[in-house]
mmCIF file with all atom_site columns, C-alpha atoms in Angstrom:
data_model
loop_
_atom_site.group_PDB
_atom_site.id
_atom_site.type_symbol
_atom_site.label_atom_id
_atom_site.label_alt_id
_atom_site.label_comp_id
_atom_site.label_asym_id
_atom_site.label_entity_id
_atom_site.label_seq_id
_atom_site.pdbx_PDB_ins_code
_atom_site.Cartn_x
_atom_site.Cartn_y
_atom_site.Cartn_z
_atom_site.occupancy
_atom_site.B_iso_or_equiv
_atom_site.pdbx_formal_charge
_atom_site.auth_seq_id
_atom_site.auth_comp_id
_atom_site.auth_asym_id
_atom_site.auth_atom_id
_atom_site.pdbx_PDB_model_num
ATOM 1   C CA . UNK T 1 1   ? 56.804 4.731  117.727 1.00 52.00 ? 241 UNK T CA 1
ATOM 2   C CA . UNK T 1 2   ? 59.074 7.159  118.169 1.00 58.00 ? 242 UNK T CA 1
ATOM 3   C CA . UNK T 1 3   ? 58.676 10.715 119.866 1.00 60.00 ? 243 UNK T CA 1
ATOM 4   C CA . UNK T 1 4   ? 58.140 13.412 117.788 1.00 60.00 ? 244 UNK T CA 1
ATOM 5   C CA . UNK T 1 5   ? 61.382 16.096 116.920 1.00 60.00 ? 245 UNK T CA 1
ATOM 6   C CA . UNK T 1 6   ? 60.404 19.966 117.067 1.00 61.00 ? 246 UNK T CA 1
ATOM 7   C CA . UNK T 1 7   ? 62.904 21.400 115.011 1.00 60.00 ? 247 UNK T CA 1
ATOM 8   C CA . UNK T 1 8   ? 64.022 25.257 115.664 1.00 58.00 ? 248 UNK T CA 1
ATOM 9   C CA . UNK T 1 9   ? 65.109 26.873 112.958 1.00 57.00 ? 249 UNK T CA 1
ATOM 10  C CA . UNK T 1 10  ? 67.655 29.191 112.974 1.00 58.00 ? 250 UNK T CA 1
ATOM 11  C CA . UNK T 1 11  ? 67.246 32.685 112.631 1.00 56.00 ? 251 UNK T CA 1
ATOM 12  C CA . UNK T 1 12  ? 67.460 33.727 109.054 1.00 57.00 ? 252 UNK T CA 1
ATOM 13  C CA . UNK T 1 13  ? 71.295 34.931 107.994 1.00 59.00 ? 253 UNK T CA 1
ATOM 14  C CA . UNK T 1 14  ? 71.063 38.704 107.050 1.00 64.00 ? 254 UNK T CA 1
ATOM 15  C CA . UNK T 1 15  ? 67.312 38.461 106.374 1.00 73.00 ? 255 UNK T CA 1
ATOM 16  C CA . UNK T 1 16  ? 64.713 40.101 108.743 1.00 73.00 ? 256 UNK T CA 1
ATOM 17  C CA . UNK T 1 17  ? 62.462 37.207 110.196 1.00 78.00 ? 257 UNK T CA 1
ATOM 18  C CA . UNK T 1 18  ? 58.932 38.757 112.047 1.00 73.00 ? 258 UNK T CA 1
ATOM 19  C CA . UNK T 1 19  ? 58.862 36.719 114.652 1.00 73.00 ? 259 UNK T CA 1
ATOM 20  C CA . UNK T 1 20  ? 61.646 37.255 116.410 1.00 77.00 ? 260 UNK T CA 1
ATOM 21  C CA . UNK T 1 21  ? 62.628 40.498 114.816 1.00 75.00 ? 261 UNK T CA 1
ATOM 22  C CA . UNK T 1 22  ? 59.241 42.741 115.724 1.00 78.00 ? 262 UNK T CA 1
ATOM 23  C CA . UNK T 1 23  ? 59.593 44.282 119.327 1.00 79.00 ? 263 UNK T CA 1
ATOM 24  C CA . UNK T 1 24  ? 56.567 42.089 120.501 1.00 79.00 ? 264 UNK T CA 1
ATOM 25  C CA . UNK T 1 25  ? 53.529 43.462 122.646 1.00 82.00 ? 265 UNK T CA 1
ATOM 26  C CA . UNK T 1 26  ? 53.825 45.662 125.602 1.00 78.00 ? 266 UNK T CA 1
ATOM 27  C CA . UNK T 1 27  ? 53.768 44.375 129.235 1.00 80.00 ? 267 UNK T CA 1
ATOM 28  C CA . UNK T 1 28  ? 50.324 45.966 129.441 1.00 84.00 ? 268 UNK T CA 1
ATOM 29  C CA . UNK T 1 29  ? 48.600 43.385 126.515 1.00 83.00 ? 269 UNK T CA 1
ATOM 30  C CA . UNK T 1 30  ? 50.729 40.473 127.671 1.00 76.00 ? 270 UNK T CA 1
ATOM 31  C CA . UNK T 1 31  ? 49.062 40.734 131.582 1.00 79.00 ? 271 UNK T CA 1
ATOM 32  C CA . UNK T 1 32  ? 45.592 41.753 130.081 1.00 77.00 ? 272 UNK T CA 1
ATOM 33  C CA . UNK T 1 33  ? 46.206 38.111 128.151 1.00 74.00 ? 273 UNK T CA 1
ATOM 34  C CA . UNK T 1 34  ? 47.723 36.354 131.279 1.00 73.00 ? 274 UNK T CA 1
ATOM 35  C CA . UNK T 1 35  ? 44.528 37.559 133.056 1.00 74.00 ? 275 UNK T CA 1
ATOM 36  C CA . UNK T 1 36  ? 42.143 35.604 130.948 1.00 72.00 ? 276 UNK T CA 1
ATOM 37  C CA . UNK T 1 37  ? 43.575 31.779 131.807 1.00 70.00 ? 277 UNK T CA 1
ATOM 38  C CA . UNK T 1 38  ? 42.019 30.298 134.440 1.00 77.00 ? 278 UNK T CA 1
ATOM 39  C CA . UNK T 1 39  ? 44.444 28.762 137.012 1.00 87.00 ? 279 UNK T CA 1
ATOM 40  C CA . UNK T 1 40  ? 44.106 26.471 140.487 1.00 91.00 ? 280 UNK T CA 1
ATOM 41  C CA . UNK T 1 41  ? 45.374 28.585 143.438 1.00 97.00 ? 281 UNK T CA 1
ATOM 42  C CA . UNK T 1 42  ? 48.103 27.532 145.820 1.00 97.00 ? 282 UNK T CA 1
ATOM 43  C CA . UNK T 1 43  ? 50.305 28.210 148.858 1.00 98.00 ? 283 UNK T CA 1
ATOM 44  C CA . UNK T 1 44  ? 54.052 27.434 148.323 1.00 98.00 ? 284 UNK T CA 1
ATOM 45  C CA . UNK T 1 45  ? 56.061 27.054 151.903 1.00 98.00 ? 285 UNK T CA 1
ATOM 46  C CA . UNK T 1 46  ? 59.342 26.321 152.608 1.00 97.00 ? 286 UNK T CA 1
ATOM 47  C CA . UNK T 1 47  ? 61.543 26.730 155.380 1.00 97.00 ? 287 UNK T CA 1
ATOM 48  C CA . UNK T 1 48  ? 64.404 29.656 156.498 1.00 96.00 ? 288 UNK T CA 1
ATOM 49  C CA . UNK T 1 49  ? 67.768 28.958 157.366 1.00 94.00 ? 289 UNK T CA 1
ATOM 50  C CA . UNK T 1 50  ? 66.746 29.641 161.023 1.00 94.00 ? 290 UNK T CA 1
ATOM 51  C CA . UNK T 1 51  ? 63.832 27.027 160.569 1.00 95.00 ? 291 UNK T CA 1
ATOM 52  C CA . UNK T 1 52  ? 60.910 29.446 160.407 1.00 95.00 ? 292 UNK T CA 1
ATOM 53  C CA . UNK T 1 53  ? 58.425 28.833 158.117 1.00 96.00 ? 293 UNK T CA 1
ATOM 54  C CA . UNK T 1 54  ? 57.301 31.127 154.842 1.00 97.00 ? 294 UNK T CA 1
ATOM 55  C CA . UNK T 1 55  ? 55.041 31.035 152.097 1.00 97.00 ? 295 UNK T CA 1
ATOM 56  C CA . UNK T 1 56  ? 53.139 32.363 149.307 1.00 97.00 ? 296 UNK T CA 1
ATOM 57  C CA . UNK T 1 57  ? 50.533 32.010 147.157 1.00 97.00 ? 297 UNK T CA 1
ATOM 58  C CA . UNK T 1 58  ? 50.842 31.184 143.410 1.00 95.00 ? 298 UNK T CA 1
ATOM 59  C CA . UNK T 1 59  ? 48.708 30.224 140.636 1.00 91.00 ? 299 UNK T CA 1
ATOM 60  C CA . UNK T 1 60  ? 51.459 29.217 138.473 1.00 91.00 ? 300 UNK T CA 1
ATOM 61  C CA . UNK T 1 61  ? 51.659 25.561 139.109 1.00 94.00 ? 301 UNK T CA 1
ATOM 62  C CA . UNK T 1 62  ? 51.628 22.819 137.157 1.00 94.00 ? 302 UNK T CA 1
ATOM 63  C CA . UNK T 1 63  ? 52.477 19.037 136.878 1.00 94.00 ? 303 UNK T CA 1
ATOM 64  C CA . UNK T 1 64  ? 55.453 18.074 134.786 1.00 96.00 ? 304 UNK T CA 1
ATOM 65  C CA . UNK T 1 65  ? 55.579 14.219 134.669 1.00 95.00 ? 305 UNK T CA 1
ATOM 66  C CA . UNK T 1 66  ? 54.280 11.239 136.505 1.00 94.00 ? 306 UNK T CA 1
ATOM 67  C CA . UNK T 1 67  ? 56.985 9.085  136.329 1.00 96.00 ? 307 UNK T CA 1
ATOM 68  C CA . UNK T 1 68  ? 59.269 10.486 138.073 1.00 96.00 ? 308 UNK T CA 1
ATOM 69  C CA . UNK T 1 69  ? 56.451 12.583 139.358 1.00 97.00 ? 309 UNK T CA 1
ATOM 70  C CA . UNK T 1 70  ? 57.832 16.089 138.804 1.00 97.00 ? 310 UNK T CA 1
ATOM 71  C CA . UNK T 1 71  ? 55.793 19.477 139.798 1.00 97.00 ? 311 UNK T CA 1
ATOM 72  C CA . UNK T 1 72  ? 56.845 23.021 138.292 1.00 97.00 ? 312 UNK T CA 1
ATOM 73  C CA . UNK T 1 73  ? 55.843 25.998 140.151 1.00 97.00 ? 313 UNK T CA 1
ATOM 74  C CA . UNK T 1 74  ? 56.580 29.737 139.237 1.00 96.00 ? 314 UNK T CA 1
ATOM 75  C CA . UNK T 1 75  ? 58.056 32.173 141.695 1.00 96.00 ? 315 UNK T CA 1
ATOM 76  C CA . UNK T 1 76  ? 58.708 35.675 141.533 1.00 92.00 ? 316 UNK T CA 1
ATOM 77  C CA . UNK T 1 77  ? 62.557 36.185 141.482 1.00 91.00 ? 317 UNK T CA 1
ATOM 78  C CA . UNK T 1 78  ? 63.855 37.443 144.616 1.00 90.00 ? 318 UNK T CA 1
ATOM 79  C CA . UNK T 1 79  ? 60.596 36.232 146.737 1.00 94.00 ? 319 UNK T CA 1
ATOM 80  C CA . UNK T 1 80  ? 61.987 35.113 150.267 1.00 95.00 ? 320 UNK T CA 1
ATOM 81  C CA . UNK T 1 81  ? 59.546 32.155 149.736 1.00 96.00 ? 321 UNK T CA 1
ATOM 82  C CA . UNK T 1 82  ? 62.103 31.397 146.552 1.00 97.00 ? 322 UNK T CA 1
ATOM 83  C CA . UNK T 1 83  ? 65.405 31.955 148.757 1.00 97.00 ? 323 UNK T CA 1
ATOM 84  C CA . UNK T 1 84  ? 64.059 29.633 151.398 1.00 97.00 ? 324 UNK T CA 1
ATOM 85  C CA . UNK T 1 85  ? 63.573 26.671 148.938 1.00 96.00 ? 325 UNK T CA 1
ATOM 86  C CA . UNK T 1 86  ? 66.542 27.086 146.977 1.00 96.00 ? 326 UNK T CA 1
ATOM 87  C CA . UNK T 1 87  ? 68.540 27.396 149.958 1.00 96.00 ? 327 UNK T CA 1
ATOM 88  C CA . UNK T 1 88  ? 67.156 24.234 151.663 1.00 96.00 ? 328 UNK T CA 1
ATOM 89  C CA . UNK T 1 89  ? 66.517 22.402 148.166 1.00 98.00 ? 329 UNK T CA 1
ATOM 90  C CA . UNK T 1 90  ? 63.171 21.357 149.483 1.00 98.00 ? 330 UNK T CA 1
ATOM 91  C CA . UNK T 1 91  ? 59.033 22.730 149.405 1.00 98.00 ? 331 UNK T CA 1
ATOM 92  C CA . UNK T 1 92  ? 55.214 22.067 149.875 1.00 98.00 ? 332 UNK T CA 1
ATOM 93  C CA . UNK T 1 93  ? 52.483 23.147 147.712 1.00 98.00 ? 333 UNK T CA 1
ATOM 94  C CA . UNK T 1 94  ? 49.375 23.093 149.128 1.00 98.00 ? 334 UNK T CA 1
ATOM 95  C CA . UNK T 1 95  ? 46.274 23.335 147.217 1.00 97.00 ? 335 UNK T CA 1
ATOM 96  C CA . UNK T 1 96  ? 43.178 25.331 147.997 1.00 97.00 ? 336 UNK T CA 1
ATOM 97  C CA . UNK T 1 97  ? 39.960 24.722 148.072 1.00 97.00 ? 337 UNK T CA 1
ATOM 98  C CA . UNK T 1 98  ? 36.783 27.553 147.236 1.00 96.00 ? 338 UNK T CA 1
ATOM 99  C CA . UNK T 1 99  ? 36.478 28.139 150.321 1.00 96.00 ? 339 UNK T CA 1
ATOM 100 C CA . UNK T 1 100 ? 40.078 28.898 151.472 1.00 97.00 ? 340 UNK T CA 1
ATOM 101 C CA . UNK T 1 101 ? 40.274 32.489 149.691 1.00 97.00 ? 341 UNK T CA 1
ATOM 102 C CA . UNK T 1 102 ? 41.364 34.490 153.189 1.00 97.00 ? 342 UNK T CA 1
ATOM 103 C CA . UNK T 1 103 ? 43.893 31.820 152.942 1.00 97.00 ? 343 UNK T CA 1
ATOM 104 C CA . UNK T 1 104 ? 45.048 32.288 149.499 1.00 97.00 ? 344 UNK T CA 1
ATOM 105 C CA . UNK T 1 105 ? 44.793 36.563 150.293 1.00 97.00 ? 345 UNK T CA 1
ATOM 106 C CA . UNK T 1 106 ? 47.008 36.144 153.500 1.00 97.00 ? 346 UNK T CA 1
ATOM 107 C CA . UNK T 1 107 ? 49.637 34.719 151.975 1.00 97.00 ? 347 UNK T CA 1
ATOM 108 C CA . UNK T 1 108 ? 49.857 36.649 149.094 1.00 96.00 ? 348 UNK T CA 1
ATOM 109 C CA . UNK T 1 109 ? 50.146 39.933 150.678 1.00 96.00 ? 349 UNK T CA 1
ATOM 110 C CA . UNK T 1 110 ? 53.092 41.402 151.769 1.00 93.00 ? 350 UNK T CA 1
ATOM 111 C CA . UNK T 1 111 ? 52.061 43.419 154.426 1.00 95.00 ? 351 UNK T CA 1
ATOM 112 C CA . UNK T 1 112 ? 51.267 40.401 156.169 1.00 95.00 ? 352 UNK T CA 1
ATOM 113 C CA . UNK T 1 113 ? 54.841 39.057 158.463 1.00 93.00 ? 353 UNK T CA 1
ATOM 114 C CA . UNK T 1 114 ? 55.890 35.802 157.256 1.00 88.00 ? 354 UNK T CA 1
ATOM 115 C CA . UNK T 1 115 ? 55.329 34.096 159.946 1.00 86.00 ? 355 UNK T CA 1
ATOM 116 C CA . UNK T 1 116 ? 51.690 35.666 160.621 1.00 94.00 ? 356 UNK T CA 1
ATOM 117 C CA . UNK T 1 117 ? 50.772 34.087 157.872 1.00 96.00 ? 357 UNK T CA 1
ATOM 118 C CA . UNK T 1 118 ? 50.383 30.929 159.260 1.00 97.00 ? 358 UNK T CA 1
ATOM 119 C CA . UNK T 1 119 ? 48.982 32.080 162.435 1.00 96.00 ? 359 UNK T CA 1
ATOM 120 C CA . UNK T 1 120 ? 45.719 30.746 163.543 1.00 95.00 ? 360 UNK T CA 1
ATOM 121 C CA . UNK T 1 121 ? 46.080 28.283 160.231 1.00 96.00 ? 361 UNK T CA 1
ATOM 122 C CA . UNK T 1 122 ? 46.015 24.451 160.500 1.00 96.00 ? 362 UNK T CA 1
ATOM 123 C CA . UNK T 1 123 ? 49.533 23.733 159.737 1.00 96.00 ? 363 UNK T CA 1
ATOM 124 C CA . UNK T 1 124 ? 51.140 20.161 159.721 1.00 95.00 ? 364 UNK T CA 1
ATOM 125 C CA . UNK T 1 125 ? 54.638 19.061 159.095 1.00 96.00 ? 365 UNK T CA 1
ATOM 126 C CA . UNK T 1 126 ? 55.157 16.572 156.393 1.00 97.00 ? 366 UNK T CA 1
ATOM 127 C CA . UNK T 1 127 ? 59.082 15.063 156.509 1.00 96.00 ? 367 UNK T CA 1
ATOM 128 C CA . UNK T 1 128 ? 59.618 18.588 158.265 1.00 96.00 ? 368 UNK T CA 1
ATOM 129 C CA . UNK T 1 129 ? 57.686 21.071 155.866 1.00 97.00 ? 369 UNK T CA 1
ATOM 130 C CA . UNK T 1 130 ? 54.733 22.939 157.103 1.00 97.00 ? 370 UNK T CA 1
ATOM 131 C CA . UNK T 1 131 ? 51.439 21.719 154.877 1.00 98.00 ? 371 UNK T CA 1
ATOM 132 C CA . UNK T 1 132 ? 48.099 23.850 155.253 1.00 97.00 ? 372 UNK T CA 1
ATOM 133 C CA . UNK T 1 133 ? 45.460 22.040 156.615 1.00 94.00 ? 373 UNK T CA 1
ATOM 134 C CA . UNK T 1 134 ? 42.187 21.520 154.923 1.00 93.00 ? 374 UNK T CA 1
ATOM 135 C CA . UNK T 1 135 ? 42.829 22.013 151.092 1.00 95.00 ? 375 UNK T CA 1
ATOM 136 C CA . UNK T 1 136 ? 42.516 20.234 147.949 1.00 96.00 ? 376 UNK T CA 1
ATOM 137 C CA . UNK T 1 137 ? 45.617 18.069 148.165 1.00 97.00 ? 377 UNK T CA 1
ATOM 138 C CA . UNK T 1 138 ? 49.447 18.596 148.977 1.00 97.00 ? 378 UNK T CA 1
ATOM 139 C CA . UNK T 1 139 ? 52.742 17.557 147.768 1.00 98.00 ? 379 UNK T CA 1
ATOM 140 C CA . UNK T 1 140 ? 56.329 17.681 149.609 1.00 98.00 ? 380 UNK T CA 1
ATOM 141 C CA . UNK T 1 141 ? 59.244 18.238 147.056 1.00 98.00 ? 381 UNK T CA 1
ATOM 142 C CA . UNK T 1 142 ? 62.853 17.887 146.623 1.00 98.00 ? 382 UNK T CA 1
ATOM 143 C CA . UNK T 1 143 ? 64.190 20.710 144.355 1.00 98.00 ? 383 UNK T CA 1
ATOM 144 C CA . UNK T 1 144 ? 65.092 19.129 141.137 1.00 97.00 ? 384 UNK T CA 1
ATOM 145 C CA . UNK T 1 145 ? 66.124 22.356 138.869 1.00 97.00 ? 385 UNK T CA 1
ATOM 146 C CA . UNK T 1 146 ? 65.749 26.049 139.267 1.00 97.00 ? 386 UNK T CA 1
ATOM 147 C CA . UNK T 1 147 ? 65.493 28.347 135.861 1.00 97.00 ? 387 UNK T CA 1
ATOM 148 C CA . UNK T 1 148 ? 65.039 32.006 135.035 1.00 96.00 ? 388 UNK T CA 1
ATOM 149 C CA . UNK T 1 149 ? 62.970 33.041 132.660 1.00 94.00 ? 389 UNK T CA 1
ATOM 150 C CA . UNK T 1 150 ? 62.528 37.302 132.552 1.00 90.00 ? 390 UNK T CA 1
ATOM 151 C CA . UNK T 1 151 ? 61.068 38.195 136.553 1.00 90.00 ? 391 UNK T CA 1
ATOM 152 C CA . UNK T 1 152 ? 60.073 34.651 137.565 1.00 92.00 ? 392 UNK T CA 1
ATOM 153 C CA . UNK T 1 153 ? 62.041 31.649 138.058 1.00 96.00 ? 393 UNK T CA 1
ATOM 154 C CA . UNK T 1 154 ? 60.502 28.453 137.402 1.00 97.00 ? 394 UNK T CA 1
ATOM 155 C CA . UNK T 1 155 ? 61.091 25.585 139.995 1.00 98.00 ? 395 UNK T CA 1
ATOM 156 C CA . UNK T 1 156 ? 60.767 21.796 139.215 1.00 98.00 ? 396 UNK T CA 1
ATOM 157 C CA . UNK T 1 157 ? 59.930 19.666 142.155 1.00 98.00 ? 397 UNK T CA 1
ATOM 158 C CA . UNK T 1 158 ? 60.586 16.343 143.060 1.00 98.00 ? 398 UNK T CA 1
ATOM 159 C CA . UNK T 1 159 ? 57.618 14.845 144.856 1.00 97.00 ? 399 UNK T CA 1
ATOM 160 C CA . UNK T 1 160 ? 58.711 12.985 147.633 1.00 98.00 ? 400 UNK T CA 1
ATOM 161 C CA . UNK T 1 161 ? 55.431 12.522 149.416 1.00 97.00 ? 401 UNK T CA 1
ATOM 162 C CA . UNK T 1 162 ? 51.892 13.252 148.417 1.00 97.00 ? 402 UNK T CA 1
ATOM 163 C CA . UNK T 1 163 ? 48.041 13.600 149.338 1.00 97.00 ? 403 UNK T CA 1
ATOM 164 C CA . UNK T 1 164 ? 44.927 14.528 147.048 1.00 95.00 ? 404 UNK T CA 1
ATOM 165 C CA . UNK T 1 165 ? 41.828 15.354 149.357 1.00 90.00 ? 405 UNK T CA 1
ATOM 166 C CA . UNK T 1 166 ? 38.025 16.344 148.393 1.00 91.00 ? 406 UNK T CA 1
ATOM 167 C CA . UNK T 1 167 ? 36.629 19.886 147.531 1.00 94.00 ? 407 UNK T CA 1
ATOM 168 C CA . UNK T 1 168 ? 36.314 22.417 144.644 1.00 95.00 ? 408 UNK T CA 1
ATOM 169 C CA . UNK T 1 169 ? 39.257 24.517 143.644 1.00 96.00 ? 409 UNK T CA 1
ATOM 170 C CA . UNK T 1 170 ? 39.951 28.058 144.666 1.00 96.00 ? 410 UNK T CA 1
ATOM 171 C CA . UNK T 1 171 ? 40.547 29.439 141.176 1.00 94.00 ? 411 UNK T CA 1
ATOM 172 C CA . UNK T 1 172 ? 42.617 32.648 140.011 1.00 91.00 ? 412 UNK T CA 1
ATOM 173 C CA . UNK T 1 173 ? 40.901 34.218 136.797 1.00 85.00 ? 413 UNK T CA 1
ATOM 174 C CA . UNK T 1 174 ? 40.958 38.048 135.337 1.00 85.00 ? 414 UNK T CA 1
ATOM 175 C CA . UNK T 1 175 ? 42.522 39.185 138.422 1.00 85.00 ? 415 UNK T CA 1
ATOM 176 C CA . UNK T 1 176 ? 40.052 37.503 140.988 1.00 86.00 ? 416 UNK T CA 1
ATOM 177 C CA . UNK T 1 177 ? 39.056 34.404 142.721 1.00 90.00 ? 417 UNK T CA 1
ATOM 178 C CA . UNK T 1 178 ? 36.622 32.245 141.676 1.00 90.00 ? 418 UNK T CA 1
ATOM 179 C CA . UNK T 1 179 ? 35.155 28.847 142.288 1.00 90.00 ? 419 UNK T CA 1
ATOM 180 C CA . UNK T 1 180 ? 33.516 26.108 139.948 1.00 87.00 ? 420 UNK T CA 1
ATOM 181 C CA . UNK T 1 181 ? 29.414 26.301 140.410 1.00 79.00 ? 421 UNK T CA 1
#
């Protein structure tokens, strides 16, 4: 059977079309709706040109395709988390359990150094990456394609190496973490 064919149709010639004519919610409605999904929480590392490690945490993360097994994870544009793993073309995801949530606060804020993120942290290096210790699972990816879409840019991973452990997930919903009871 073949795969289905979503057609896009052209914007109408000369006519005003709704959709893509009306000037769309403000940022405001769109994060009050972003709020409301429930997503697993993760750290994203990669390395600096001078070898030191970085990382941050996203909830934005998803998988693409088993065969090849593909992961996509979004990162805010300009994060030096995102320089690090476009510039080396490799990065780990590590995912979090409930009860990693100083974990998951560490890395994502910024008034915490780079590498003090990671201090005191069970850190391992997978084919050179640093992996957190202790989580869900982890995955070590090649970059396979890097795309902007408005203030994020959306990063499809190769997996090159990969291990799922036991726990519940940390979870990011309407602006706070959560876990699965």
């Amino acid at each position: 059977m073949a795969e289905p064919v979503l057609a896009v149709r052209p914007a109408t010639a000369g006519g005003w079309d709704a959709l893509r004519d009306e000037p769309g919610p403000d940022t405001a409605r769109c994060l009050g709706l972003y709020a409301r999904l429930a997503a697993g929480v993760a750290v994203v590392t990669a390395l600096e040109a001078g070898g030191g490690p970085t990382g941050m945490t996203v909830s934005s993360l998803t998988s693409v395709s088993a065969r090849p097994p593909l992961l996509l994870v979004c990162l805010r544009g300009g994060s030096r988390t995102l320089t690090a793993l476009t510039g080396r073309g490799t990065f780990a995801v590590s995912l979090l359990t409930d009860r990693q949530q100083e974990v998951a606060e560490r890395f994502a804020d910024p008034a915490v150094p780079h590498a003090a993120r990671f201090a005191g942290l069970p850190v391992r290096r997978v084919l050179g990456l640093p992996v957190l210790a202790g989580g869900l699972g982890w995955a070590v990816c090649l970059v396979e394609d890097v795309r902007r879409y408005g203030d994020h840019q959306l990063v499809v991973g190769r997996v090159r190496a990969v291990e799922a452990g036991d726990g519940r997930p940390l979870l990011w919903h309407d602006r706070a973490f959560r876990s699965l009871r």
